[in-house]
Structure formats: C-alpha cells, structure tokens
Amino acid sequence: MTDHDARTKVYVEGAHGIRVPFTEIALDDSPGTGEANPPFRVYDTSGPGSRPERGLPPLRREWIAQRDDVEAYDGRTRTLADDGRSAVRRGEASQEWQGERREPLRAKAGRRVTQMHYARRGIVTPEMEFVALREQCDVELVRSEVAAGRAIIPNNINHPETEPMIIGKRFLVKINANIGNSAVTSSIAEEVDKMSWATKWGADTVMDLSTGDDIHTTREWIVRNSPVPIGTVPIYQALEKVDGNADALTWEIYRDTVIEQCEQGVDYMTVHAGVLLRYVPLTAERVTGIVSRGGSIMAGWMLAHHEESFLYTHFDELCEIFAQYDVAFSLGDGLRPGSTADANDEAQLAELRTLSELTQRAWEHDVQVMVEGPGHIPLHLVEENVRLEQEWCHGAPFYTLGPLTTDIAPGYDHITSAIGAATIAMHGTAMLCYVTPKEHLGLPDRDDVKTGVITYKLAAHAADVAKGHPGARDRDDALSKARFEFRWNDQFNLSLDPDTARSMHDETLPAEAAKTA
Amino acid sequence: MTDHDARTKVYVEGAHGIRVPFTEIALDDSPGTGEANPPFRVYDTSGPGSRPERGLPPLRREWIAQRDDVEAYDGRTRTLADDGRSAVRRGEASQEWQGERREPLRAKAGRRVTQMHYARRGIVTPEMEFVALREQCDVELVRSEVAAGRAIIPNNINHPETEPMIIGKRFLVKINANIGNSAVTSSIAEEVDKMSWATKWGADTVMDLSTGDDIHTTREWIVRNSPVPIGTVPIYQALEKVDGNADALTWEIYRDTVIEQCEQGVDYMTVHAGVLLRYVPLTAERVTGIVSRGGSIMAGWMLAHHEESFLYTHFDELCEIFAQYDVAFSLGDGLRPGSTADANDEAQLAELRTLSELTQRAWEHDVQVMVEGPGHIPLHLVEENVRLEQEWCHGAPFYTLGPLTTDIAPGYDHITSAIGAATIAMHGTAMLCYVTPKEHLGLPDRDDVKTGVITYKLAAHAADVAKGHPGARDRDDALSKARFEFRWNDQFNLSLDPDTARSMHDETLPAEAAKTA
C-alpha cells in the first residue's frame, strides 16, 4: 500500500453539524499471524484545503451568528500605510486580496464574545464541542479549563475559517510555526505557501511575524487561508507605520493597529506589556541584553520618553478591545534571556511577576491569556521556568520559544531547543513555539519550516508521552509493532514524516519487496 | 577573518613529552569598544591527521614500553575466515593493510597492564596526565576516579596511536559514533573516511560495527588511523565465522575472535554477558521483543542449546584476556527496550542487575568497565535509568544509546534521541552513543555521520552546562557575546559546525560586510 492510499482524511461528526477532521492510516495485517491491525487516527491540522486566492469557507460563521451577540459594522478603513512605506510610495499594495471581503464583526455594545466568557457562564459552545471531539476528551474538561483560565481556544470571530483547537496543559501539547516576510526577502505567495505547508506537517497555530512590505495584505491572504489560529506581534506593524522610528510610536497608532488586526481576524496577539521602565536597567549587565524585538522597541521608547510603557498603562483598554473580538493575549516576554548566561535572571523574573498581574487583569475582562516564555535556558533551569509561570500566573497556559539549552550550535538550534522544549512541555508548557535550523542566521525557507514543525511535533509528542496523556503512546506502540513485524509501509505511514522515512529507507534498500519482508 | 585562518590546532605541553591538542579560535575585537577578545580553546578529537594507507604514529609506544610490563609476541595468525566467507572464497581480503605491521603486545606473565591497575596502586601514568591536561583538571581526580571504577581510559596497548581520553561523570560528557560496513553496502575506504570525518567533528570514540565482508581488514585500517579509542562487538565477527548460524557459535570461536581483536588494538568491546537464559522469557510479552543484535544472537544460542550464555559462564576468562591488553568492557544491554512501550521493564532491569555483578567481577581483575544503557525510553523514565545504573553498578560509567523519547519519528531519531541523551547525561551518563537520522532505516552515510556527531556534541554540551561542569558555559558565553556584538565570523567559528552556520547565514545575507555589521 502506498503512502497516499494509506493516509486519508476522515471526519468525526458531532452536534451542530460539527465535523472534526482526522488523518486515518490504514494498516496491513501482521505477517505470519494474519492478525488485522485496525486503522489508526491522528490529529489533523491541515484544514480542508483552499485555493489561495479564494480562501477557506467560514466554518464557524453560523456558530458565531447563532449566539446573537455580535454585529457587523463598517470597520476601520484600510490605509496604504497599513502596508508600509513602499505601498504608500507605490500607491497600492503589491497584491490585493482577491477573495470575499466580509464586513468585520464585533461584540454588540456591552457584550463579551470570548470563549472564556461563555465557559464561565457554563455555556458549552460548538467550538468547545469541536475541541473535545478533537482531543477525545469530555467537553466539560474543555469548558472548565477555559473557564479557569488554564486553557484557551484562540478564535477571533473574524477568523471563522479556523478549526477550533485548545491550548492548555491538560490537553495535547501544541506547536506554533513562525512565518513572515522581512525587508530582505520573500513574497506574499511564499508566506501563504509556508503557512499551508506548516499546517500540512502539523503546526497547531501560525504566527505571522512579517516586518517588511505589505504587512496588512500579506496577513489578509494568510488569515483567509488558515485553518489554524493566527498570531501576530502588532508592535511590528505599528513600527512600520512610523517608519521604523520607535520613539515616534504612540498608544493611538498602536491601538489602531490592534483594531485593524482584530478586524482582519488575528486570533492571538503578542503584547510586551510586562516590560516596565524600572526593569530596563536590570538588563545592563547581561551578556545579551534585550533580544526580544518587541521588548527592545518598548525599552527604547520608554528610555526616550522617560515614561512607563503605553502597553502597560493602556492595558485595560486593550482588554476591552480584545473582549469584543475574542482575541487572546499572548503576554510577551520582552526580557527573555538571549543566552544561557542570562537565564532566570532578575530581569526575566521581574517581568514574569508583572505578567501575573496582567493575566488577572485580562481575566477580569473575560479575555483569554497565555504567557510567553524563553528562550535560552540551560537544561537544569528549564523546569523552574514553567513552575514559576504556573504558580505566579495562576495556571495560565505557558507558551515557550524552545528553550535552547546551549548557545554553541547555530544551524542546529531546532535541536538545541527541542531538548528544552520537550522538557518544559513535560513539566506543563501548553504550546511550543518552534525554532528552525535558521534561528540566529536567517529567515526560514520552506524546508526549514518543515524541519522546524516536525522537530517540534516530536518534542511535543515526547512530552505528551512523558506526561502520560491519555492515549498518547498508542501511536508509538502501533509504529513499534509495525517496526518489529517489518511492516515497513505501516512504519512510514504512522510516522510524522512518511516521505523522509521512506526515502531514507529506499537509499539503502530500494526494492519494494524489502518493505514487507 | 575566514574560518580557516581563525581555527588552528595548538598543543599544550606536559611532562613525558606529552602534547595535548586543542583547537584555538582567534576572535575579533569588539566593535565600538575595541575590547580585545582572547582566543578560545576547545577540546580537539581530530588527531594529527594521517595518510590512510600509512596510519598514525604510535604516540603512546614509549609510555607503554617504559612501564616494562609488556612483551611482544607472535600473536595469533590471521586466517582468511577472519575476513568472512567472501575472503575465503576469493583466497584474500579485498584490500590488505599496507602500513607498518607491529608484533602485538601483551602483559608479561602475571602482570596486569590496565589503567585501573596502575590507578589503584597510586601510579599516575602519562595517559592520566594527558587526560588531565585535556580536561583541564587535577590529575589526581583522573587517577582516583579510574581507581574507583567511576571512570575509564580506554587504551589498548596495541592501539598506541590514540590520544588518551576519559569516560566518567566527573569529566566532560563524551560521544561515540558508530560506523561499519554491512553485507549490503560500503567499502573499507568509506569506513576509514567516516571514522576520520566523525573525529573531525568531535567523536570521542568510534565503534566499528561491521558485519559484512573484510571485517578484520576493515578494522585494521580503522584502528591504525584512529586517534580515538575504537570499540567493537566481537560477537558480530564471531557470527560471520560460523556463516551466520548462531547455533554454531562456541566459546572457543568467540574467545579467539576476542584475542584477534585485542591484538589489533580494539580499545573496548561490547559483551552481552548479562543476557541470561532465565531472562529470555521476560521478553515474550514485549511490543518489540529483543532488538539488540548481540542480545538476540545470544538468546537464540541459549534457547537452541538450553544452556547458560558462554559469555556469562566464561566471563572470568574474558577478564583475564582483557587485563593483558587493557581492553575495557562495555557491558552490553542485550535486553534494552526497542520501543517506549518496553522501557524500564523487568527484562531490562534484570539484565542490569547482572551487569552489576559482572562489573564487580571485572574490577577484581583490574579491568575497566562501562555499562551500556538504552535505547527507547519515555522522557519521564530517563532519569531512573541512570540512577539505577549508578546505584547497582557501583558508579561504573554509563554509556547510553540515546535514548529515543518517542518512536514516531523515523528519519529524525537523532533528535528524538538527543532529547533523551541530554537529559540522561545531565543526570550522570558519561558517554552517549550517537543516533543518526538513518536509525531504523538504513546505514548512515557521511552526511548522516556528521549530523549525528554534531547533534550529540550539542546534547553532551547541554548536559555539561546543566551539570555545572567547570568552564563548560564559557564557550556559550563567548559565542553569545559575539552574537550580541554582531561579530558574525566569531559566532561561526565558535560554533560546533562553522561551515553550516556560515552557509545558512549567507543564504539570506551573503555580503561579507554583513558579517561584521
């Protein structure tokens, strides 16, 4: 049986017309005994497939409408500045979105439309039911974890194309893939392709970190085609709007950028609101200072203005905005260590204490929150990071970048970080932001994206197995049984990357007969 | 400054004409401040370089001779069967060794020539002094750890070409690279090249696991050219001598093979003497039975003969042989789990208890011992493996294959195992056997060898840093400082793989100016 025959997409049906996708892998009988091996189902993030210029169907539109708590409105008018200086110069974005343009939705006056809001009121949404079928768990676990803030379902009402997923330590460990253009390289088409490619291999969310031209339009194409939640760092776009001059940033420019992205459908946003003015001097003696781009933009702004960060002082306004669209906070760690030397230092931990405060403030608005974590951490200090985050931030989901466990292997930082990632996820991190081989060296290309995703899928899975997550080891056992019985095709098809496994095997033993021998 | 200018080999000199190699990396001044950055020295395993047909100079010959406890002798006459069935058929090996042939050495009657023997008598050998300079530690630490059995210096007196190194948890974590031909592929020249290639990138020892033709002659070429200790699994060659029919194995055939390899200069040998007849039934319910080749050969033999393993019943004779050449035991884990499902089960732990007994028996003969460990282990069970080994085997160095922390990523098992390897080394494993991307799929080629070595170097280093090994983080700090100061060339040159880091960077930003910007 070939790869393509053996792996098919199937749907598990639930109430409200819910259809949850899985990849079903057909398996051969055991040789000798003739024992039948039942087909194996795995979590599927690839979505139903789209034509990029059209986008995906709005799967959740009815669910959202039926709650009768949102209204369509004209929305903010897009300006050329949303696409950066080149677009202003040219008088147009490089490649306008061609598919359907829907009016943006927002909460009706006085309403909150977040999954946390519903969960706290005891309401089970179709999104929660979808997630429960996907995770093969009780829907009450989903509802109660979201209500308690220990899990989030990032689902902007303006991104109805998503297949709902959940981020929380009681659920499967998730992974995020970063994509995005920069001033130096890449096109809109390439970024859309990277997003689809990342979800094909298992990315649970995708962050669009574009910093170059056509930021608005690139994001439009990505959001409209993405079956998974999209995250952004709005300060990147805000900075483009002031020609890269951080001192010129204002709360108003930032707020408008956030609203622009809320209307487009961004599901979660990284906000570095925990970088306070008084923390900046704590980084002076570091080996690598401030390495977070958002953190250093805000540190520069605060030092130039001798003022507290507008992200912090206007945080409640941000919460009010997020509550109208169900955008989740990803509270950024702007002071994360950029080297193992700086790990778990006072700057990092001071910021984490502020993220604790911000988590509670967001929850007062029923806004969903996850908390970002480092970065570069020696292996013996990894566990402390998630332990402190869980304690201080009241169980809000932790979302870490790796961490890298050594600084000496540029070119292999997907691996230095997979070591830290598996370990931190075993101890309770809910989502892992991937690191590709290009980390520190350049922007990931298509191959790097795949390598990063597969590496993080295996790290997340190693953590699921180590946590004793229900059923997590079933796939290992099915593959191991296939391996022991020399069912080569089944071994390939059950693996995270059948293409690579098959081609490596064929380099040595190409004969088809050798695959069932 | 280019890569090749910046990295040079330097020697630190000690007594007895000892010259210990290091790679010295010249660094640029810090931009702006003009601060000078001192050159950085790293551990160097690449040896002085050889012409393969000649081999390396016998660095340790005088040290060995001056102890006046060895004698040259005629040695066992090589037979064509030593090179397998094809050589017998052809009447010759495929490519005879062309360099110097020295008469083998062995201990004079009644003498023991092991580093453990000297260490226990308070003698500091040149090998120990070499190791102390290399590890930048006190020589008394070296002597006392070897005397206590907590570290080994694998150094067959018939492999005087080696630069001594030490394996023990108080020292830098070491890595081993497996090479070796098989019935299917590869030539002698390819295997010698893989050995040199592996040591160029940092392999601390190399195991020749050849199972195909020309086993004896392939090994001769490898040993004569290797600056690092060579390990083997003698049962593989013994099996070739009986045409692959395990039932036909005898103690005598095995013993003669061991002596043949002792005379050639193999530094440590994997012996699966802990697989006892009564343990075999413990594997019946496993998902993956017995996956160790040596373990399954011996299990098959025992079941066929209804007898205890000759490796166990003749273990003291093996000790006597090893003591005459200073060959170290690598006590094999023939019942290691081949899947996460089988991890830490009764079969595995029963064998480990027997390895405890064998460790002590070897030590009674002053023979150096390390103990092999798995394999496939979920991350939460990894630490227990090294804790039990250290407790039960009285602190003998642990030498583990990974372990792989999930079974679902063939093609990426260097990564699934690096996660386990870094973790188990942090908890006390002394040497890590690499796993390449081809694990479970085929034999590693040159690229796979490099990927495996670099992956394991970074895992070992992550463990050194996590253990707080003296000075281990210095390299991370030097590289992080270079990174923060945009000294790109220094960042490349300080990395484990400057070529890859440089080329990945150049894909995005090729201009030379961009490397110091």
Coordinates of N, CA and C in Angstrom, one line a residue, chain B residues 119-307:
Chain B
A119 N 46.2 2.9 38.5 CA 45.5 3.9 39.3 C 45.3 3.4 40.7
R120 N 44.9 2.1 40.8 CA 44.7 1.6 42.2 C 46.0 1.5 43.0
R121 N 47.1 1.4 42.3 CA 48.4 1.3 43.0 C 49.0 2.7 43.2
G122 N 48.2 3.7 42.9 CA 48.7 5.1 43.1 C 49.6 5.6 42.0
I123 N 49.7 4.9 40.9 CA 50.6 5.3 39.8 C 49.9 6.2 38.9
V124 N 50.5 7.4 38.6 CA 50.0 8.3 37.6 C 50.7 8.0 36.3
T125 N 49.9 7.6 35.3 CA 50.5 7.3 34.0 C 50.6 8.5 33.1
P126 N 51.4 8.5 32.1 CA 51.3 9.5 31.1 C 49.9 9.7 30.5
E127 N 49.2 8.6 30.4 CA 47.9 8.6 29.8 C 47.0 9.5 30.7
M128 N 47.1 9.3 32.1 CA 46.3 10.1 33.0 C 46.7 11.6 32.9
E129 N 48.0 11.8 32.8 CA 48.5 13.2 32.7 C 47.9 13.9 31.4
F130 N 47.9 13.1 30.4 CA 47.4 13.6 29.1 C 45.9 14.0 29.3
V131 N 45.2 13.1 29.9 CA 43.8 13.3 30.1 C 43.5 14.5 31.0
A132 N 44.4 14.7 32.0 CA 44.1 15.8 33.0 C 44.4 17.1 32.2
L133 N 45.4 17.2 31.4 CA 45.6 18.4 30.6 C 44.4 18.7 29.6
R134 N 44.0 17.6 29.1 CA 42.9 17.7 28.1 C 41.6 18.2 28.8
E135 N 41.4 17.6 30.0 CA 40.1 18.0 30.7 C 40.3 19.3 31.6
Q136 N 41.5 19.7 31.6 CA 41.9 20.9 32.5 C 41.4 20.7 33.9
C137 N 41.8 19.5 34.4 CA 41.5 19.2 35.8 C 42.8 18.6 36.5
D138 N 42.7 18.4 37.8 CA 43.8 17.9 38.5 C 44.0 16.4 38.1
V139 N 45.2 16.0 38.0 CA 45.5 14.6 37.6 C 45.1 13.6 38.7
E140 N 45.0 14.1 39.9 CA 44.6 13.2 41.0 C 43.1 12.9 40.8
L141 N 42.4 13.8 40.3 CA 41.0 13.5 40.1 C 40.9 12.3 39.0
V142 N 41.7 12.4 38.0 CA 41.7 11.4 37.0 C 42.1 10.0 37.6
R143 N 43.2 10.0 38.3 CA 43.7 8.8 38.9 C 42.6 8.2 39.9
S144 N 42.1 9.0 40.7 CA 41.2 8.5 41.8 C 39.9 8.0 41.2
E145 N 39.4 8.7 40.1 CA 38.1 8.2 39.5 C 38.4 6.9 38.8
V146 N 39.5 6.7 38.1 CA 39.8 5.5 37.4 C 40.0 4.4 38.5
A147 N 40.7 4.7 39.6 CA 40.9 3.7 40.6 C 39.6 3.2 41.2
A148 N 38.6 4.1 41.3 CA 37.4 3.7 41.9 C 36.4 3.1 40.9
G149 N 36.8 3.0 39.7 CA 35.9 2.4 38.6 C 34.9 3.4 38.1
R150 N 34.9 4.6 38.6 CA 33.9 5.6 38.2 C 34.3 6.3 36.8
A151 N 35.5 6.0 36.3 CA 35.9 6.5 35.0 C 36.8 5.5 34.4
I152 N 36.8 5.5 33.0 CA 37.8 4.6 32.3 C 38.6 5.4 31.3
I153 N 39.8 4.9 31.1 CA 40.6 5.5 30.0 C 40.8 4.3 29.0
P154 N 40.0 4.2 28.0 CA 40.1 3.0 27.1 C 41.3 3.2 26.2
N155 N 42.2 2.2 26.3 CA 43.6 2.4 25.7 C 44.3 1.1 25.6
N156 N 43.9 0.3 24.6 CA 44.5 -1.0 24.4 C 46.0 -0.7 24.1
I157 N 46.9 -1.5 24.7 CA 48.3 -1.3 24.4 C 48.7 -1.6 23.0
N158 N 47.8 -2.2 22.2 CA 48.1 -2.4 20.8 C 47.4 -1.3 19.9
H159 N 47.0 -0.3 20.6 CA 46.5 0.9 19.8 C 47.2 2.1 20.3
P160 N 48.5 2.1 20.1 CA 49.3 3.2 20.7 C 49.1 4.6 19.9
E161 N 48.3 4.5 18.9 CA 48.0 5.7 18.1 C 47.1 6.7 18.8
T162 N 46.4 6.2 19.8 CA 45.3 7.0 20.4 C 45.9 8.2 21.3
E163 N 45.1 9.3 21.2 CA 45.3 10.4 22.2 C 44.3 10.1 23.4
P164 N 44.9 9.8 24.6 CA 44.1 9.3 25.6 C 42.9 10.2 26.0
M165 N 41.8 9.6 26.3 CA 40.6 10.4 26.8 C 39.9 9.6 27.9
I166 N 39.1 10.2 28.6 CA 38.5 9.6 29.8 C 37.0 9.6 29.7
I167 N 36.3 8.6 30.2 CA 34.9 8.5 30.2 C 34.4 8.3 31.7
G168 N 33.8 9.3 32.2 CA 33.3 9.3 33.6 C 32.5 10.5 33.9
K169 N 31.6 10.4 34.9 CA 30.7 11.5 35.0 C 31.3 12.8 35.6
R170 N 32.5 12.7 36.2 CA 33.1 13.9 36.7 C 33.8 14.7 35.6
F171 N 33.8 14.1 34.4 CA 34.6 14.7 33.2 C 33.5 15.1 32.2
L172 N 34.1 15.8 31.1 CA 33.2 16.2 30.0 C 32.4 15.0 29.5
V173 N 31.2 15.2 29.2 CA 30.4 14.1 28.6 C 30.9 13.8 27.2
K174 N 31.1 12.5 26.9 CA 31.7 12.1 25.6 C 30.6 11.5 24.7
I175 N 31.0 11.5 23.4 CA 30.1 10.9 22.5 C 30.8 9.8 21.6
N176 N 30.1 8.8 21.2 CA 30.6 7.8 20.3 C 29.8 7.8 19.0
A177 N 30.6 7.6 17.9 CA 30.0 7.5 16.6 C 30.1 6.0 16.1
N178 N 29.0 5.4 15.7 CA 29.1 4.1 15.1 C 29.3 4.2 13.6
I179 N 30.2 3.3 13.2 CA 30.4 3.2 11.7 C 30.4 1.7 11.5
G180 N 30.7 1.3 10.2 CA 30.8 -0.1 9.9 C 30.1 -0.5 8.7
N181 N 30.7 -1.5 8.0 CA 30.1 -1.9 6.7 C 29.0 -3.0 7.0
S182 N 28.3 -3.4 6.0 CA 27.4 -4.4 6.2 C 27.4 -5.2 4.9
A183 N 26.6 -6.3 4.9 CA 26.5 -7.2 3.7 C 26.1 -6.3 2.5
V184 N 25.3 -5.3 2.8 CA 24.7 -4.5 1.7 C 25.6 -3.5 1.0
T185 N 26.3 -2.7 1.8 CA 26.9 -1.5 1.3 C 28.3 -1.3 1.8
S186 N 29.0 -0.4 1.1 CA 30.2 0.3 1.6 C 31.5 -0.4 1.5
S187 N 32.6 0.4 1.4 CA 33.9 -0.2 1.2 C 34.8 0.2 2.4
I188 N 36.0 -0.4 2.5 CA 37.0 -0.1 3.5 C 37.3 1.4 3.5
A189 N 37.6 1.9 2.3 CA 38.0 3.3 2.3 C 36.8 4.2 2.8
E190 N 35.6 3.9 2.5 CA 34.5 4.7 3.0 C 34.4 4.6 4.5
E191 N 34.7 3.5 5.1 CA 34.6 3.4 6.6 C 35.7 4.1 7.2
V192 N 37.0 4.1 6.7 CA 38.1 4.8 7.2 C 37.7 6.3 7.1
D193 N 37.2 6.7 6.0 CA 36.8 8.1 5.8 C 35.8 8.5 6.8
K194 N 34.8 7.7 7.1 CA 33.7 8.0 8.1 C 34.3 8.2 9.5
M195 N 35.3 7.3 9.8 CA 36.0 7.4 11.1 C 36.7 8.8 11.2
S196 N 37.5 9.1 10.2 CA 38.2 10.4 10.2 C 37.2 11.6 10.3
W197 N 36.2 11.5 9.5 CA 35.1 12.5 9.4 C 34.5 12.7 10.8
A198 N 34.2 11.5 11.4 CA 33.5 11.6 12.7 C 34.4 12.3 13.8
T199 N 35.7 12.0 13.7 CA 36.6 12.6 14.7 C 36.8 14.0 14.4
K200 N 36.8 14.4 13.1 CA 36.9 15.8 12.8 C 35.9 16.6 13.4
W201 N 34.6 16.1 13.5 CA 33.5 16.9 14.0 C 33.3 16.7 15.5
G202 N 34.1 15.8 16.1 CA 34.1 15.7 17.6 C 33.8 14.4 18.2
A203 N 33.8 13.3 17.4 CA 33.5 12.0 18.1 C 34.7 11.6 19.0
D204 N 34.3 11.2 20.2 CA 35.4 10.9 21.2 C 35.8 9.5 21.1
T205 N 34.9 8.6 20.7 CA 35.3 7.2 20.4 C 34.5 6.8 19.1
V206 N 34.9 5.8 18.5 CA 34.2 5.3 17.3 C 34.1 3.8 17.5
M207 N 32.9 3.3 17.2 CA 32.6 1.9 17.2 C 32.6 1.4 15.8
D208 N 33.3 0.3 15.5 CA 33.3 -0.3 14.2 C 32.3 -1.5 14.3
L209 N 31.1 -1.4 13.8 CA 30.1 -2.4 13.9 C 30.0 -3.2 12.6
S210 N 31.1 -3.3 11.9 CA 31.0 -4.1 10.6 C 30.4 -5.5 10.8
T211 N 29.6 -5.8 9.8 CA 29.0 -7.2 9.8 C 29.2 -7.9 8.5
G212 N 29.8 -7.2 7.5 CA 29.8 -7.8 6.2 C 31.2 -8.5 5.9
D213 N 31.7 -8.2 4.8 CA 32.9 -8.8 4.4 C 34.1 -8.0 4.9
D214 N 35.3 -8.7 5.0 CA 36.5 -8.0 5.3 C 36.5 -7.3 6.7
I215 N 35.9 -8.0 7.6 CA 35.8 -7.4 8.9 C 37.1 -7.1 9.5
H216 N 38.0 -8.1 9.5 CA 39.3 -8.0 10.1 C 40.1 -6.8 9.4
T217 N 40.1 -6.9 8.1 CA 40.9 -5.9 7.4 C 40.4 -4.5 7.5
T218 N 39.1 -4.4 7.5 CA 38.4 -3.0 7.7 C 38.9 -2.5 9.0
R219 N 38.8 -3.3 10.0 CA 39.2 -2.9 11.4 C 40.6 -2.5 11.5
E220 N 41.5 -3.2 10.8 CA 42.9 -2.9 10.8 C 43.1 -1.5 10.3
W221 N 42.5 -1.2 9.1 CA 42.6 0.2 8.6 C 42.1 1.2 9.5
I222 N 41.0 0.9 10.1 CA 40.4 1.9 11.0 C 41.2 2.1 12.3
V223 N 41.7 1.0 12.9 CA 42.4 1.2 14.2 C 43.7 1.9 13.9
R224 N 44.4 1.6 12.8 CA 45.7 2.2 12.5 C 45.6 3.7 12.2
N225 N 44.4 4.1 11.9 CA 44.2 5.5 11.5 C 43.5 6.3 12.6
S226 N 43.1 5.6 13.6 CA 42.2 6.3 14.6 C 42.9 7.0 15.7
P227 N 42.7 8.3 15.9 CA 43.3 8.9 17.1 C 42.4 8.8 18.3
V228 N 41.2 8.2 18.2 CA 40.3 8.0 19.3 C 40.2 6.5 19.6
P229 N 39.7 6.1 20.8 CA 39.5 4.7 21.0 C 38.5 4.1 20.1
I230 N 38.7 2.8 19.8 CA 37.8 2.0 18.9 C 37.2 1.0 19.7
G231 N 35.8 0.9 19.6 CA 35.1 -0.2 20.2 C 34.5 -1.1 19.1
T232 N 34.2 -2.3 19.6 CA 33.6 -3.3 18.7 C 32.6 -4.2 19.4
V233 N 31.9 -5.0 18.7 CA 31.0 -6.0 19.3 C 31.5 -7.4 18.7
P234 N 32.4 -8.1 19.4 CA 33.1 -9.2 18.8 C 32.1 -10.3 18.4
I235 N 31.0 -10.4 19.0 CA 30.1 -11.5 18.5 C 29.7 -11.3 17.1
Y236 N 29.7 -10.1 16.6 CA 29.3 -9.9 15.1 C 30.3 -10.6 14.3
Q237 N 31.6 -10.5 14.6 CA 32.6 -11.2 13.7 C 32.6 -12.7 14.0
A238 N 32.4 -13.1 15.2 CA 32.3 -14.5 15.5 C 31.2 -15.1 14.7
L239 N 30.1 -14.4 14.6 CA 28.9 -15.0 13.9 C 29.3 -15.2 12.4
E240 N 30.0 -14.2 11.8 CA 30.4 -14.4 10.4 C 31.3 -15.6 10.3
K241 N 32.1 -15.9 11.3 CA 33.0 -17.1 11.2 C 32.2 -18.4 11.2
V242 N 31.0 -18.4 11.6 CA 30.2 -19.6 11.6 C 29.0 -19.4 10.6
D243 N 29.3 -18.7 9.5 CA 28.4 -18.5 8.4 C 27.0 -18.0 8.9
G244 N 27.0 -17.2 9.9 CA 25.8 -16.6 10.3 C 24.8 -17.5 11.1
N245 N 25.3 -18.7 11.4 CA 24.5 -19.6 12.1 C 24.7 -19.6 13.6
A246 N 23.9 -18.8 14.3 CA 24.2 -18.5 15.7 C 24.3 -19.8 16.6
D247 N 23.6 -20.8 16.2 CA 23.6 -22.1 17.0 C 25.0 -22.7 17.0
A248 N 25.8 -22.4 15.9 CA 27.1 -23.0 15.8 C 28.2 -22.2 16.5
L249 N 27.8 -21.1 17.2 CA 28.8 -20.4 18.0 C 29.3 -21.2 19.1
T250 N 30.6 -21.0 19.5 CA 31.2 -21.7 20.7 C 32.0 -20.7 21.4
W251 N 32.3 -21.0 22.7 CA 33.1 -20.1 23.5 C 34.5 -20.0 22.8
E252 N 35.0 -21.1 22.2 CA 36.4 -21.0 21.7 C 36.4 -20.1 20.4
I253 N 35.4 -20.2 19.6 CA 35.4 -19.3 18.4 C 35.3 -17.8 18.9
Y254 N 34.5 -17.6 19.9 CA 34.3 -16.2 20.4 C 35.6 -15.8 21.0
R255 N 36.2 -16.6 21.9 CA 37.4 -16.2 22.6 C 38.5 -15.9 21.6
D256 N 38.7 -16.7 20.6 CA 39.7 -16.4 19.6 C 39.5 -15.1 18.8
T257 N 38.2 -14.8 18.6 CA 37.9 -13.6 18.0 C 38.2 -12.4 18.9
V258 N 38.0 -12.6 20.1 CA 38.3 -11.5 21.1 C 39.8 -11.3 21.1
I259 N 40.6 -12.4 21.1 CA 42.0 -12.2 21.1 C 42.5 -11.6 19.9
E260 N 42.0 -12.0 18.7 CA 42.3 -11.4 17.4 C 42.1 -9.9 17.5
Q261 N 41.0 -9.5 18.1 CA 40.7 -8.0 18.2 C 41.6 -7.3 19.3
C262 N 41.9 -8.0 20.3 CA 42.8 -7.5 21.3 C 44.2 -7.2 20.7
E263 N 44.6 -8.1 19.9 CA 45.9 -8.0 19.2 C 45.9 -6.8 18.2
Q264 N 44.8 -6.6 17.6 CA 44.7 -5.5 16.6 C 44.7 -4.1 17.3
G265 N 44.2 -4.1 18.5 CA 44.2 -2.8 19.2 C 42.8 -2.2 19.6
V266 N 41.8 -3.1 19.5 CA 40.5 -2.6 19.9 C 40.5 -2.2 21.4
D267 N 39.9 -1.0 21.7 CA 40.1 -0.4 23.0 C 39.0 -0.8 24.0
Y268 N 37.8 -1.0 23.4 CA 36.7 -1.5 24.3 C 35.8 -2.4 23.5
M269 N 35.2 -3.4 24.1 CA 34.4 -4.4 23.4 C 33.0 -4.5 24.2
T270 N 32.0 -4.5 23.3 CA 30.7 -4.7 23.9 C 30.5 -6.2 24.1
V271 N 30.2 -6.6 25.3 CA 30.0 -8.0 25.6 C 28.6 -8.2 26.3
H272 N 27.7 -8.9 25.6 CA 26.3 -9.0 26.2 C 26.2 -10.2 27.2
A273 N 27.1 -10.1 28.2 CA 27.2 -11.2 29.1 C 26.1 -11.2 30.2
G274 N 25.3 -10.2 30.2 CA 24.2 -10.1 31.1 C 22.9 -10.7 30.7
V275 N 22.8 -11.1 29.4 CA 21.6 -11.8 28.9 C 21.7 -13.2 29.4
L276 N 20.9 -13.5 30.4 CA 20.9 -14.9 30.9 C 19.7 -15.7 30.4
L277 N 19.9 -17.0 30.4 CA 18.8 -17.8 29.9 C 17.5 -17.5 30.5
R278 N 17.5 -17.3 31.8 CA 16.2 -17.2 32.5 C 15.5 -15.8 32.2
Y279 N 16.3 -14.9 31.6 CA 15.7 -13.6 31.3 C 15.0 -13.6 30.0
V280 N 15.3 -14.5 29.1 CA 14.7 -14.5 27.8 C 13.2 -14.5 27.8
P281 N 12.6 -15.4 28.7 CA 11.1 -15.4 28.7 C 10.5 -14.1 29.1
L282 N 11.3 -13.3 29.8 CA 10.7 -12.0 30.3 C 10.4 -11.0 29.1
T283 N 11.0 -11.4 27.9 CA 10.8 -10.5 26.7 C 9.6 -10.9 25.9
A284 N 8.9 -12.1 26.3 CA 7.9 -12.7 25.4 C 6.7 -11.7 25.2
E285 N 6.3 -10.9 26.2 CA 5.1 -10.1 26.0 C 5.5 -8.7 25.6
R286 N 6.7 -8.4 25.3 CA 7.1 -7.1 24.8 C 6.5 -6.7 23.5
V287 N 6.4 -5.4 23.2 CA 6.0 -5.0 21.9 C 7.1 -5.3 20.9
T288 N 8.3 -5.1 21.3 CA 9.4 -5.3 20.3 C 10.5 -6.3 20.8
G289 N 10.1 -7.2 21.6 CA 11.0 -8.3 21.9 C 12.4 -7.9 22.2
I290 N 13.4 -8.6 21.6 CA 14.8 -8.3 21.8 C 15.3 -7.6 20.5
V291 N 15.7 -6.4 20.6 CA 16.2 -5.6 19.4 C 17.7 -5.5 19.3
S292 N 18.4 -5.8 20.4 CA 19.8 -5.8 20.4 C 20.3 -6.9 19.5
R293 N 21.1 -6.7 18.6 CA 21.6 -7.8 17.7 C 22.4 -8.8 18.5
G294 N 23.3 -8.3 19.4 CA 24.1 -9.2 20.2 C 23.1 -10.0 21.2
G295 N 22.2 -9.2 21.7 CA 21.2 -9.9 22.7 C 20.5 -11.0 22.0
S296 N 20.0 -10.7 20.8 CA 19.2 -11.8 20.1 C 20.0 -12.9 19.6
I297 N 21.3 -12.7 19.3 CA 22.2 -13.8 18.9 C 22.3 -14.7 20.1
M298 N 22.6 -14.1 21.3 CA 22.9 -14.9 22.4 C 21.6 -15.6 22.9
A299 N 20.5 -14.9 22.8 CA 19.2 -15.5 23.3 C 18.9 -16.7 22.4
G300 N 19.1 -16.6 21.1 CA 18.9 -17.7 20.2 C 19.8 -18.9 20.5
W301 N 21.1 -18.6 20.8 CA 22.0 -19.6 21.1 C 21.6 -20.4 22.4
M302 N 21.2 -19.6 23.4 CA 20.8 -20.2 24.7 C 19.6 -21.1 24.5
L303 N 18.6 -20.6 23.8 CA 17.4 -21.4 23.6 C 17.7 -22.7 22.8
A304 N 18.6 -22.5 21.8 CA 18.9 -23.7 21.0 C 19.6 -24.8 21.8
H305 N 20.5 -24.3 22.7 CA 21.4 -25.3 23.5 C 20.8 -25.6 24.8
H306 N 19.8 -24.8 25.3 CA 19.3 -25.0 26.7 C 20.5 -24.9 27.6
E307 N 21.3 -23.9 27.4 CA 22.5 -23.7 28.2 C 22.6 -22.2 28.6

